[in-house]
Every structure is written in structure tokens, then in C-alpha cells.
Short mmCIF file of C-alpha atoms in Angstrom, two decimals:
data_model
loop_
_atom_site.label_atom_id
_atom_site.label_comp_id
_atom_site.label_asym_id
_atom_site.label_seq_id
_atom_site.Cartn_x
_atom_site.Cartn_y
_atom_site.Cartn_z
CA UNK N 21 31.49 111.94 -95.04
CA UNK N 22 31.93 115.74 -95.35
CA UNK N 23 34.62 117.46 -93.33
CA UNK N 24 33.54 119.69 -90.46
CA UNK N 25 33.77 123.42 -90.93
CA UNK N 26 37.00 124.68 -89.37
CA UNK N 27 35.06 127.28 -87.38
CA UNK N 28 32.84 124.66 -85.75
CA UNK N 29 35.37 122.49 -83.98
CA UNK N 30 36.08 122.08 -80.29
CA UNK N 31 39.66 120.90 -80.33
CA UNK N 32 41.80 119.73 -77.47
CA UNK N 33 43.62 123.05 -77.17
CA UNK N 34 40.26 124.76 -76.48
CA UNK N 35 39.48 122.55 -73.47
CA UNK N 36 40.43 123.41 -69.92
CA UNK N 37 41.28 120.30 -67.92
CA UNK N 38 43.40 121.60 -65.07
CA UNK N 39 41.50 121.72 -61.78
CA UNK N 40 43.80 124.52 -60.56
CA UNK N 41 43.00 126.64 -63.60
CA UNK N 42 39.28 125.96 -63.18
CA UNK N 43 39.53 126.97 -59.51
CA UNK N 44 41.32 130.21 -60.48
CA UNK N 45 38.67 131.07 -63.06
CA UNK N 46 35.83 130.43 -60.59
CA UNK N 47 37.42 132.38 -57.73
CA UNK N 48 38.88 135.34 -59.62
CA UNK N 49 36.71 135.62 -62.72
CA UNK N 50 33.49 137.42 -63.52
CA UNK N 51 30.10 135.73 -63.58
CA UNK N 52 27.19 135.63 -66.01
CA UNK N 53 24.04 133.60 -65.42
CA UNK N 54 21.45 132.40 -67.89
CA UNK N 55 19.35 129.49 -66.69
CA UNK N 56 20.47 126.64 -66.64
CA UNK N 57 24.14 127.67 -67.11
CA UNK N 58 26.31 129.79 -64.85
CA UNK N 59 29.39 131.07 -66.67
CA UNK N 60 32.59 132.08 -64.91
CA UNK N 61 35.03 133.81 -67.22
CA UNK N 62 38.13 135.93 -67.41
CA UNK N 63 40.31 137.34 -70.13
CA UNK N 64 42.73 134.79 -71.58
CA UNK N 65 46.47 135.38 -71.19
CA UNK N 66 48.42 136.76 -74.15
CA UNK N 67 49.92 133.37 -75.05
CA UNK N 68 46.43 131.86 -75.51
CA UNK N 69 44.81 133.63 -78.48
CA UNK N 70 41.65 131.49 -78.48
CA UNK N 71 38.75 131.02 -76.11
CA UNK N 72 39.00 127.93 -73.93
CA UNK N 73 36.24 126.22 -72.00
CA UNK N 74 35.63 123.84 -69.09
CA UNK N 75 32.20 122.24 -68.65
CA UNK N 76 31.02 121.11 -65.20
CA UNK N 77 27.87 119.23 -64.16
CA UNK N 78 27.68 118.60 -60.40
CA UNK N 79 27.39 115.05 -59.17
CA UNK N 80 25.25 116.26 -56.28
CA UNK N 81 22.39 117.14 -58.64
CA UNK N 82 22.80 114.40 -61.23
CA UNK N 83 23.78 111.13 -59.59
CA UNK N 84 23.92 109.09 -62.79
CA UNK N 85 26.98 109.54 -64.99
CA UNK N 86 24.80 109.10 -68.07
CA UNK N 87 22.86 112.26 -67.20
CA UNK N 88 25.99 114.27 -66.40
CA UNK N 89 27.67 113.18 -69.63
CA UNK N 90 24.61 114.05 -71.70
CA UNK N 91 24.40 117.55 -70.24
CA UNK N 92 28.13 118.10 -70.76
CA UNK N 93 27.78 116.92 -74.35
CA UNK N 94 24.86 119.32 -74.93
CA UNK N 95 26.83 122.27 -73.52
CA UNK N 96 29.93 121.43 -75.57
CA UNK N 97 27.83 121.12 -78.72
CA UNK N 98 26.12 124.46 -78.03
CA UNK N 99 29.53 126.09 -77.56
CA UNK N 100 30.88 124.47 -80.71
CA UNK N 101 28.04 125.76 -82.86
CA UNK N 102 27.93 129.25 -81.26
CA UNK N 103 31.62 130.03 -80.80
CA UNK N 104 32.94 133.01 -78.85
CA UNK N 105 35.27 134.35 -81.55
CA UNK N 106 34.99 138.05 -80.71
CA UNK N 107 37.46 137.86 -77.82
CA UNK N 108 39.81 135.38 -76.14
CA UNK N 109 38.44 134.15 -72.81
CA UNK N 110 38.91 131.36 -70.33
CA UNK N 111 35.47 130.11 -69.32
CA UNK N 112 34.00 127.58 -66.95
CA UNK N 113 30.35 126.67 -67.48
CA UNK N 114 28.54 125.13 -64.54
CA UNK N 115 25.15 123.52 -65.09
CA UNK N 116 22.94 124.74 -62.24
CA UNK N 117 19.54 123.45 -63.37
CA UNK N 118 17.81 120.79 -61.31
CA UNK N 119 16.37 118.87 -64.25
CA UNK N 120 17.58 117.72 -67.64
CA UNK N 121 17.33 120.43 -70.29
CA UNK N 122 16.81 120.14 -74.00
CA UNK N 123 19.38 121.21 -76.56
CA UNK N 124 17.22 124.21 -77.48
CA UNK N 125 17.22 125.46 -73.87
CA UNK N 126 20.98 125.07 -73.59
CA UNK N 127 21.54 126.88 -76.91
CA UNK N 128 19.29 129.72 -75.81
CA UNK N 129 21.30 130.07 -72.59
CA UNK N 130 24.61 130.02 -74.48
CA UNK N 131 23.47 132.75 -76.87
CA UNK N 132 22.25 134.84 -73.93
CA UNK N 133 25.58 134.39 -72.12
CA UNK N 134 27.46 135.40 -75.26
CA UNK N 135 25.37 138.56 -75.60
CA UNK N 136 25.85 139.49 -71.93
CA UNK N 137 29.63 139.05 -72.16
CA UNK N 138 29.73 141.07 -75.37
CA UNK N 139 27.80 143.90 -73.66
CA UNK N 140 30.20 143.98 -70.72
CA UNK N 141 33.28 144.29 -72.97
#
């Protein structure tokens, strides 16, 4: 089995797991929206040179864990293949769509979010 390209990984150090940190990003960060993803982001601190990401799918909209996990997996995969390497950010992606989306739709939204953030910098 071939090894994954080093640029296309989503390692543990790139994941945001702390609910306090996620809350800080959502309350004090900037916002970009591209259906079906709403992105909250802020500049990463100096000690974190890479972009880190938290992925959220609300239980209120998707009652079944299988659906939530699939959407989270799609968003993580889209991030992994279209990395934000231009700048170090802390991001929280919230899925706001009401229905399941395809991988192509999620990728399109991720690329659009990346372009909007790049424009604002």
C-alpha cells in the first residue's frame, strides 16, 4: 500500500477537541459561509504554526449518529485534500445544511471558504 503524501494528512495535532477553544473561536472569531458549511476562524497563536480544525454537525438536524459521522468524515476529507497552507488559522466548521450533501458539494464549499478567507487576508 503506498504511503500518503505528507501534505495530505490530517494528524492529531491539527484537530481541535477542546470545547472551550471551540467556544472561543465561535464567539470571538470571524465568519465565512458557503452552503452547507459555516466557518468560524481566527488567527492561530504564535506557538501553533499550522492550521487546526474542529468539525461540528448538530444533533438537532441529524438525529442519527451515522449521518452525523458521515458528514463529519466528508468535511474532514475535503479539508485534508484542500489544505489551508497559506496561513495558520484555528477553524471550526459547522454543517448548517438540512439534508445530506455529496462529497462534491462539500468540496465546492471548502474551496469557496478558502478563497473567501484568502481574499480577506
